[in-house]
Tab-separated table of C-alpha atoms in Angstrom:
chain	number	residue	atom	x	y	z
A	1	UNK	CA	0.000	0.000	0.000
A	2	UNK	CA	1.575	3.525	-0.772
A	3	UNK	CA	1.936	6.060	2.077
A	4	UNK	CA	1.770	9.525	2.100
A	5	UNK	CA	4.941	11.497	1.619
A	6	UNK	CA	5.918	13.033	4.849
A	7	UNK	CA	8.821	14.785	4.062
A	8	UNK	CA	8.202	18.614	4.981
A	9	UNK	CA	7.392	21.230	2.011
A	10	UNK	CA	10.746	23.313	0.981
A	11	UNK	CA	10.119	26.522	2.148
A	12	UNK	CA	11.784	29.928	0.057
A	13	UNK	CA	13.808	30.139	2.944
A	14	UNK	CA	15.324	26.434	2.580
A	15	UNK	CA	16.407	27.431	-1.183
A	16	UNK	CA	17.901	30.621	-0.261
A	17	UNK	CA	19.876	28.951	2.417
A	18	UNK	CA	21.287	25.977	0.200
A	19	UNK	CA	21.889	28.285	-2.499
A	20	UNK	CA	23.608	30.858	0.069
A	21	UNK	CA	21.866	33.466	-1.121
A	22	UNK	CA	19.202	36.315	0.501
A	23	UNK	CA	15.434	36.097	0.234
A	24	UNK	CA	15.557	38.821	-1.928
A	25	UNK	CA	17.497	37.032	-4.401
A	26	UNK	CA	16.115	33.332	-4.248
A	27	UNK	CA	12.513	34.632	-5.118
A	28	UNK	CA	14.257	36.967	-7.953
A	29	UNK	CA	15.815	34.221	-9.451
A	30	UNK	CA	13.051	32.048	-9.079
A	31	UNK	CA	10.308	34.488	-10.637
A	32	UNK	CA	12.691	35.386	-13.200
A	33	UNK	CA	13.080	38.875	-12.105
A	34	UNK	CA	16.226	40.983	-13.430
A	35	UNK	CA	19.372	41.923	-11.383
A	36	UNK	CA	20.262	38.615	-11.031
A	37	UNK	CA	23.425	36.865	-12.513
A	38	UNK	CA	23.002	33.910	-14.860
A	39	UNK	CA	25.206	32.003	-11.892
A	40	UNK	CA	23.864	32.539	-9.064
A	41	UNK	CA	20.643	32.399	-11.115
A	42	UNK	CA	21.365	28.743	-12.276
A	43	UNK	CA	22.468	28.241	-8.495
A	44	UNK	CA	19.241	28.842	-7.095
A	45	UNK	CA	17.460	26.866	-9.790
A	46	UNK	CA	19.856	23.881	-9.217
A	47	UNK	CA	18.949	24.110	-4.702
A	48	UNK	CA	14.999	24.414	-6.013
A	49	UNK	CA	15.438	21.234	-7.695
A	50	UNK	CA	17.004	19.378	-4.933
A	51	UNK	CA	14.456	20.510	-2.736
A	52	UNK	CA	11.325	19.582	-4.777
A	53	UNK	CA	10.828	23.524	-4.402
A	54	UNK	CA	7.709	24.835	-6.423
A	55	UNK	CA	7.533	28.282	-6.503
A	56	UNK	CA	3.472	28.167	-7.216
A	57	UNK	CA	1.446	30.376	-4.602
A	58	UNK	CA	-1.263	27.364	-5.160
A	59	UNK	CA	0.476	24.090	-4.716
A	60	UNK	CA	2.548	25.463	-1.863
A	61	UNK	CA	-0.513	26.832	0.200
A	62	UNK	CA	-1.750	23.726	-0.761
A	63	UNK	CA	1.410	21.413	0.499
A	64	UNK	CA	1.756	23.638	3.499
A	65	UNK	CA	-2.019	24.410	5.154
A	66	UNK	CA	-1.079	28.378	4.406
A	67	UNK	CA	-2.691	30.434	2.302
A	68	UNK	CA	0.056	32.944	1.841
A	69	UNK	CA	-1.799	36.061	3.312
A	70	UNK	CA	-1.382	37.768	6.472
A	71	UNK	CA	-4.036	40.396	7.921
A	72	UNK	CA	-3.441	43.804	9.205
A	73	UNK	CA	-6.714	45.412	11.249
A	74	UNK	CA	-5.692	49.273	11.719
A	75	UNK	CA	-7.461	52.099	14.049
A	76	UNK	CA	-5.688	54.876	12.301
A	77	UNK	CA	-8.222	56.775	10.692
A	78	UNK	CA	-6.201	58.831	8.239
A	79	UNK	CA	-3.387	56.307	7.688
A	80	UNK	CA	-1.034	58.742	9.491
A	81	UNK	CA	0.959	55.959	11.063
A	82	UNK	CA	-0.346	52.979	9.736
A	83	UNK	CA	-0.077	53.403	6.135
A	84	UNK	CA	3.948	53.683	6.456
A	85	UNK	CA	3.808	50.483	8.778
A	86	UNK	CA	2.000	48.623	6.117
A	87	UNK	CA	4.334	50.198	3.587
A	88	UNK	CA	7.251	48.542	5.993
A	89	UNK	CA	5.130	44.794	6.472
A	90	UNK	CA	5.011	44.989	2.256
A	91	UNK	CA	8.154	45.156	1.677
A	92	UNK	CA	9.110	42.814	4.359
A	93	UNK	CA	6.890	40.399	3.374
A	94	UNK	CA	7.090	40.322	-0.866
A	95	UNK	CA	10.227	38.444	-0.832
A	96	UNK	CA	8.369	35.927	0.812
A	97	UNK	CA	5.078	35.653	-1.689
A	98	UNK	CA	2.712	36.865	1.054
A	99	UNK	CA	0.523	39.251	0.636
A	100	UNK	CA	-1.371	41.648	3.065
A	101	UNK	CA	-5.447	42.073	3.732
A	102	UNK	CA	-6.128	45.594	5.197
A	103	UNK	CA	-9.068	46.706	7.436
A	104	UNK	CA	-9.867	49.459	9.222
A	105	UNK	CA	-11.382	49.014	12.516
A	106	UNK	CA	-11.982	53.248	13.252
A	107	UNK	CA	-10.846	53.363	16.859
A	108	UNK	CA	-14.206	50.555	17.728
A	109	UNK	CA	-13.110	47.880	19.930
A	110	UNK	CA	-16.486	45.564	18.784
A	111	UNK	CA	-15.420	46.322	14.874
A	112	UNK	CA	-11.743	45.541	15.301
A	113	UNK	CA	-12.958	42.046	16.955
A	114	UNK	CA	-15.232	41.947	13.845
A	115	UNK	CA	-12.828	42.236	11.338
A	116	UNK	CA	-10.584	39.356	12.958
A	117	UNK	CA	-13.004	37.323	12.727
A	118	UNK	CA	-13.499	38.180	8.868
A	119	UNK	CA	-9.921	38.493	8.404
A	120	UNK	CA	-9.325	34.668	9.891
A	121	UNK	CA	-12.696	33.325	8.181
A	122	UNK	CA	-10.671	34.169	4.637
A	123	UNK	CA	-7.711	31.966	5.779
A	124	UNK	CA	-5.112	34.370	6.967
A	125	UNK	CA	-1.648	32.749	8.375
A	126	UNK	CA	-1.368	35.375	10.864
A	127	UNK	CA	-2.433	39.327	12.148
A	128	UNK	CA	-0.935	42.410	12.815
A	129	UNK	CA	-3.052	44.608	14.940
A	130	UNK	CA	-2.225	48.246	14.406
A	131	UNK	CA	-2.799	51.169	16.965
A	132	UNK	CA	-2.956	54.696	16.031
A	133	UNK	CA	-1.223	55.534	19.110
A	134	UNK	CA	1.919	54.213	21.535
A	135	UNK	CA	-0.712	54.312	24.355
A	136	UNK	CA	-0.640	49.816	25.263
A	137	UNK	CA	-3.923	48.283	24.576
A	138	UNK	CA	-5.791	44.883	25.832
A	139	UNK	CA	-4.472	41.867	24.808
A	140	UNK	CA	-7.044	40.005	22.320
A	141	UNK	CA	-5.901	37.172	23.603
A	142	UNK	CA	-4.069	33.841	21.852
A	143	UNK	CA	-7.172	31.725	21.109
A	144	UNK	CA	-7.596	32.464	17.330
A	145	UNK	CA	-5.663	29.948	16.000
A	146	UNK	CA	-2.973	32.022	14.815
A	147	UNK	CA	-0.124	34.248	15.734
A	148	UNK	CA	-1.080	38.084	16.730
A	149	UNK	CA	1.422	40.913	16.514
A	150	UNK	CA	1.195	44.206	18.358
A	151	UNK	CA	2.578	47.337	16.580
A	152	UNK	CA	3.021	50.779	17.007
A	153	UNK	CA	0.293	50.219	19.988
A	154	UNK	CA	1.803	47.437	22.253
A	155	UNK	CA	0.047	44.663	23.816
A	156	UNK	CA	-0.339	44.975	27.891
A	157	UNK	CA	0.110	41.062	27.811
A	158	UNK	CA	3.815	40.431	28.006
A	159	UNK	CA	3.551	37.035	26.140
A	160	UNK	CA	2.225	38.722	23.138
A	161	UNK	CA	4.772	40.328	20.675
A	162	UNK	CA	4.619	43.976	20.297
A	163	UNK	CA	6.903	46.321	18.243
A	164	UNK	CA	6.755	50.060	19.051
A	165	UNK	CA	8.783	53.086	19.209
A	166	UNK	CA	11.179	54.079	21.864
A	167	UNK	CA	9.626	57.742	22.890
A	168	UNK	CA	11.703	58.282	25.886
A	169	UNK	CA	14.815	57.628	23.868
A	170	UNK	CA	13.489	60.027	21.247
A	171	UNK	CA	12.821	62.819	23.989
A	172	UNK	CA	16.764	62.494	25.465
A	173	UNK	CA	17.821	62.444	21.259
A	174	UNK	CA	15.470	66.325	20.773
A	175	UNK	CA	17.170	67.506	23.397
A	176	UNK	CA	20.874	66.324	23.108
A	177	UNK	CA	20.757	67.274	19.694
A	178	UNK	CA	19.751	71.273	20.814
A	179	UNK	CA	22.312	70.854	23.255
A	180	UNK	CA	24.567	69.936	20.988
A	181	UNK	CA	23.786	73.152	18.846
A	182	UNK	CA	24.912	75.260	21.555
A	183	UNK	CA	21.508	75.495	23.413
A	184	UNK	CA	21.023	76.314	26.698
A	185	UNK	CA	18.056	77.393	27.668
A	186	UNK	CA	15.398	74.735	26.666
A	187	UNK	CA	11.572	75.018	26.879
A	188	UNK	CA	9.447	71.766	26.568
A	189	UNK	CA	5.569	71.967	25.161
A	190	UNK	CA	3.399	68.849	25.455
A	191	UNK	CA	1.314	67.697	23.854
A	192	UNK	CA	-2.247	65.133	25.368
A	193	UNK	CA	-0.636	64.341	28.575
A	194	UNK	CA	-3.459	60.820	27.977
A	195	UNK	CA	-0.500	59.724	25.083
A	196	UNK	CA	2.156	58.106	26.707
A	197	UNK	CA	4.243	59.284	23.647
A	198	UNK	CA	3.431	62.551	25.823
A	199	UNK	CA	5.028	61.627	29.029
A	200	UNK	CA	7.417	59.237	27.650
A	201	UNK	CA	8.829	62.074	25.399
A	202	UNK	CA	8.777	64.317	28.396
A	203	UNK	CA	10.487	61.692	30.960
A	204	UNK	CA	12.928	61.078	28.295
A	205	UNK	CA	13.342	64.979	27.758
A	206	UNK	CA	14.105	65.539	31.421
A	207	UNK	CA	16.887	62.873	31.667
A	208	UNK	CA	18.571	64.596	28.818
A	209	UNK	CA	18.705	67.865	30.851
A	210	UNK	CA	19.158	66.761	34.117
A	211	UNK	CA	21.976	65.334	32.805
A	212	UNK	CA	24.193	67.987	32.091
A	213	UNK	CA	22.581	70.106	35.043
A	214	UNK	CA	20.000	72.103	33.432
A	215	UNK	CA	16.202	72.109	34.250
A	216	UNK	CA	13.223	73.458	31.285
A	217	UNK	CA	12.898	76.551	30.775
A	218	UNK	CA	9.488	77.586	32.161
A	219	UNK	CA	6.755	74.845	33.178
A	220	UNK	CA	6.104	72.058	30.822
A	221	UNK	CA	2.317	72.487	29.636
A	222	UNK	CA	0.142	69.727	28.048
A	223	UNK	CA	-2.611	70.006	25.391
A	224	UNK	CA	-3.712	68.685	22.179
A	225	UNK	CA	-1.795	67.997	19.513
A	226	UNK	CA	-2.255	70.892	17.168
A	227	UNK	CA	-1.417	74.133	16.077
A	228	UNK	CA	-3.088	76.102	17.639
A	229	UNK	CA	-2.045	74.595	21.261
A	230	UNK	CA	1.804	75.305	19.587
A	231	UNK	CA	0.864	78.732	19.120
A	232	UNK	CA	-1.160	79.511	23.028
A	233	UNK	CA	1.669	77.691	24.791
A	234	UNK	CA	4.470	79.781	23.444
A	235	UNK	CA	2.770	82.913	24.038
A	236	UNK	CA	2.254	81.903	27.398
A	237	UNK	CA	6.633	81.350	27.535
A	238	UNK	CA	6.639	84.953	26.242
A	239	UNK	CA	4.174	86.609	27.973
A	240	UNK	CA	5.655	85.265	30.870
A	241	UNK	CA	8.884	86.188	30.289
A	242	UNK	CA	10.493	83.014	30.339
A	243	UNK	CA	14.230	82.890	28.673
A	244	UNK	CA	14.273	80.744	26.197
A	245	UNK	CA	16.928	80.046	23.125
A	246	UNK	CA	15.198	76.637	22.219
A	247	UNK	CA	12.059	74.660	22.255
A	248	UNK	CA	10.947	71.007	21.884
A	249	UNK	CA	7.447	70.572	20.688
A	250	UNK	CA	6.146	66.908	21.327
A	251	UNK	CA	4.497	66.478	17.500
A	252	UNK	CA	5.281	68.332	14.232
A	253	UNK	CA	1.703	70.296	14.449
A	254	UNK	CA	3.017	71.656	17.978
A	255	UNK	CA	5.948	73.076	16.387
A	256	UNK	CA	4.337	75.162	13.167
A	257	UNK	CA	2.114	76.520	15.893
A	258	UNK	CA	5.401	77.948	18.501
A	259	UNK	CA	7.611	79.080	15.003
A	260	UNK	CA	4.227	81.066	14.057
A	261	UNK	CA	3.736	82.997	17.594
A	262	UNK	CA	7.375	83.230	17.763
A	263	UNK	CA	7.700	85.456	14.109
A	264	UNK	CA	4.781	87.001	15.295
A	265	UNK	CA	7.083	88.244	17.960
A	266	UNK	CA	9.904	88.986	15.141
A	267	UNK	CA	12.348	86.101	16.651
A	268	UNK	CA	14.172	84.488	14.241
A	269	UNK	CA	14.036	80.727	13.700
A	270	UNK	CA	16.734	79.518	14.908
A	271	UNK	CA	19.053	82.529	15.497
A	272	UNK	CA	17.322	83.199	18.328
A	273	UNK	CA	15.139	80.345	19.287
A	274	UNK	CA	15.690	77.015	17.980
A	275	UNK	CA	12.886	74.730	17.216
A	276	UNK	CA	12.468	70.767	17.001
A	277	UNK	CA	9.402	68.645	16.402
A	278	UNK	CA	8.534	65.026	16.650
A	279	UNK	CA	6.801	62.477	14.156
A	280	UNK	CA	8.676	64.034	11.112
A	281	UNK	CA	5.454	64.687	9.270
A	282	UNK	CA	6.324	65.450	5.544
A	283	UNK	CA	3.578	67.685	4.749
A	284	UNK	CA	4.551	69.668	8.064
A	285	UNK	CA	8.401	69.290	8.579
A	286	UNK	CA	9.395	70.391	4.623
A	287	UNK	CA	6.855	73.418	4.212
A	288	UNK	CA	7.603	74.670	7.197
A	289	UNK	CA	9.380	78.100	7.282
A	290	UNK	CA	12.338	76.863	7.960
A	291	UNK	CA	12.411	73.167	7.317
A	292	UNK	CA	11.565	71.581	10.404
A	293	UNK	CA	14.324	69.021	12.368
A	294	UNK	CA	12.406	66.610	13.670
A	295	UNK	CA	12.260	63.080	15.107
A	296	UNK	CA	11.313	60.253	12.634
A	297	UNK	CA	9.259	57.434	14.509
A	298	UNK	CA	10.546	54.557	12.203
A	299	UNK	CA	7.230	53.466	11.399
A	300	UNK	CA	7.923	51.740	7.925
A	301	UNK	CA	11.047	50.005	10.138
A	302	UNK	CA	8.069	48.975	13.002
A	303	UNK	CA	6.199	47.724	9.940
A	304	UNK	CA	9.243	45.765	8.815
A	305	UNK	CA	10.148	44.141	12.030
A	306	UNK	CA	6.523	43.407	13.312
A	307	UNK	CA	5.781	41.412	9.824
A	308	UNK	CA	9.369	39.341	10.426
A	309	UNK	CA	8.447	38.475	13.669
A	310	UNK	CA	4.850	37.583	12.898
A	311	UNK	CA	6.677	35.354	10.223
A	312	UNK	CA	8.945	33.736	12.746
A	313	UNK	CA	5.681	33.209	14.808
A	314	UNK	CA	3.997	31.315	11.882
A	315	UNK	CA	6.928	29.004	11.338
A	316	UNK	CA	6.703	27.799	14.699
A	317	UNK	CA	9.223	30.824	16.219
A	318	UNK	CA	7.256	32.963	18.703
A	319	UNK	CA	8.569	36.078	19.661
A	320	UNK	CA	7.437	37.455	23.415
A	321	UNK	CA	7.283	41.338	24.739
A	322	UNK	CA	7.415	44.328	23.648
A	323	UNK	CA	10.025	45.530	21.666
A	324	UNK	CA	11.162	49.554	21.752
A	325	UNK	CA	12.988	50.597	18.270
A	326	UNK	CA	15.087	54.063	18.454
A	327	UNK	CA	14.191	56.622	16.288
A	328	UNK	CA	16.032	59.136	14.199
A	329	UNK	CA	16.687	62.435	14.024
A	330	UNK	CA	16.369	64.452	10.737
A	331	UNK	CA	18.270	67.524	10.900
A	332	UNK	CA	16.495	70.648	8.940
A	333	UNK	CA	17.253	74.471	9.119
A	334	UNK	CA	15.418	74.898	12.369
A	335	UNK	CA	18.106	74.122	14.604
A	336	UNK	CA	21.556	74.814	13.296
A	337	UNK	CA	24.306	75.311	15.655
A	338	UNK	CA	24.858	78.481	17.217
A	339	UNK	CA	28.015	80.391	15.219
C-alpha cells in the first residue's frame, strides 16, 4: 500500500539557504526577475530542484495548510501611522510571496474584533493589529488559531509580541541634539498628557537635561496635539517672560504653531530660538518656514520588524514582549548650531 509522503514542504527560505543566497534574491531568481546573474541564477534553480521547491502560490498553500496572506486590522483613521507600517510589512513580506489584507477598525473595539473574525474566516496565516497611538492596549488574547502581533500600539500582555517606538529615547535624542547646537536654555511643550508618547517624550526629555545640570525653561504644559495649542503655549513662555533660546514641541503640528507665535514676535528661527518637532510629518516638517528638524518614529522600520516576527511566529518561532525601536533624528534648518 503507498503512504503519504511526509517529508516537509521546501520553504523559500530552505532554497535561499542551500543556495547561500538572501530572500531577496532566491525569489528573484526564481520568478525570473532581473538583477540577477546567470550564476547565481542557475544556483538557485539547481537548490529548487534538490528541494522539490515549487515556486506556485497554489500548490505550496496547498502542500503547506497556508494560504500565503497575512491580515493587518488598523485604528488609524487617516493612515497617518499605519499606512507607512504597512508600507514597511510589504516590503518585508514580498520576498516571501505573502501578501497583506487591510481593514480598518476606526478606533471601535467591537469592529476591530469583527474584522478578525473576517480576516481569519478568509484563511489568513497570521495578524498584525495596528494602533494609532503608543498608548498599550488589551491583549485580544491567543485563542484564534494564529499568531497576533502588536505594533506601534503594544500589547499589555507580556507574552504577546509587540513592536513600538522608543519615545523616551526620542525625547533624550530632541534635546541632546539642541544641546549639541549650543543650546542652553530649553523650553518643553506637550502635547495630550493621555498619550504616553506625551510623558514618555517628556520623561525622556528631562533625563537629557538633568543630565548635564540644566532644568526646562518655564513649566512644561500639556494640550492637544495641534497648532493652535503650539501657538497659546508659546505665548504663554513669552508673555511670561520666560528665557528661552530653544524649544521642543512633542508632534510636528506643535511646532508650526510655537515658530508662528514666535515670528509674530519677530524672533528668528533659529538665530534666536531654535525649534524641534517630533513624528517628522512630511507635509509639516518640509513646508515649514524653515524646514523643520524633527524626530522620525521609524514606522515603515516597526512595519518591517513586526511582519518578520509575525513570520517567525507562523513558522513555529514565537517572539514574546514588547520591543522599543530608536528613532532618528532628521536635521532641517530649524536648529543649526549656534556660530
Amino acid at each position: 500500500m503507498a503512504t503519504a509522503d511526509t517529508h516537509p514542504t521546501a520553504r523559500l527560505e530552505d532554497v535561499a539557504a542551500l543556495a547561500n543566497v538572501s530572500l531577496a534574491t532566491a525569489s528573484k531568481a526564481l520568478h525570473g526577475k532581473p538583477r540577477v546573474s546567470e550564476n547565481t541564477r542557475e544556483r538557485v534553480m539547481e537548490a529548487a530542484r534538490q528541494l522539490n521547491y515549487s515556486p506556485n502560490k497554489l500548490a505550496q498553500s496547498l502542500a503547506s495548510g497556508r494560504s500565503g496572506t497575512i491580515g493587518l486590522v488598523t485604528s488609524d483613521l487617516q493612515g497617518r501611522f499605519s499606512t507607512p507600517i504597512l508600507i514597511g510589512a510589504e516590503n518585508e513580506l514580498r520576498a516571501q510571496s505573502t501578501s497583506v489584507l487591510l481593514a480598518n477598525a476606526r478606533g471601535d473595539d467591537a469592529l476591530e474584533r469583527s474584522h478578525v473574525e473576517k480576516l481569519l474566516s478568509l484563511k489568513v496565516d497570521g495578524l498584525l493589529i495596528v494602533q494609532r497611538e503608543t498608548n498599550p492596549r488589551p491583549s485580544l488574547g491567543r485563542d484564534w488559531g494564529v499568531p497576533l502581533v502588536y505594533v506601534y500600539g503594544p500589547s499589555t500582555d507580556t507574552n504577546d509580541c509587540s513592536v513600538t517606538c522608543d519615545n523616551m529615547d526620542a525625547g533624550r535624542m530632541a534635546v541632546n541634539h539642541l544641546i549639541s547646537c549650543g543650546r542652553n536654555r530649553i523650553a518643553i511643550i506637550g502635547g495630550d498628557e493621555t498619550y504616553t508618547a506625551s510623558t514618555d517624550r517628556t520623561k525622556g526629555a528631562l533625563e537629557a537635561l538633568a543630565e548635564v545640570g540644566l532644568e526646562p525653561a518655564g513649566p512644561i504644559r500639556y494640550g492637544r496635539w495641534d497648532e493652535d495649542w503650539g501657538r497659546a503655549a508659546t505665548r504663554l513662555l513669552l508673555d511670561q517672560g520666560v528665557k528661552f533660546d530653544a524649544v521642543v514641541c512633542q508632534s510636528d503640528q506643535l511646532a508650526r504653531g510655537c515658530i508662528d507665535a514666535l515670528k509674530s514676535q519677530h524672533l528668528r528661527i533659529p538665530e534666536d530660538v531654535a525649534v524641534i518637532g517630533h513624528d517628522n510629518w512630511d507635509v509639516l516638517t518640509k513646508s515649514s518656514r524653515p524646514p523643520l528638524t524633527s524626530i522620525d518614529n521609524e514606522t515603515e522600520l516597526i512595519g518591517r520588524k513586526a511582519a518578520r516576527y509575525l513570520m517567525d511566529a507562523i513558522n513555529g518561532q514565537p517572539h514574546h514582549g514588547t520591543e522599543y525601536l530608536p528613532c532618528r533624528l532628521i536635521q532641517r534648518e530649524s536648529t543649526l548650531p549656534l556660530d
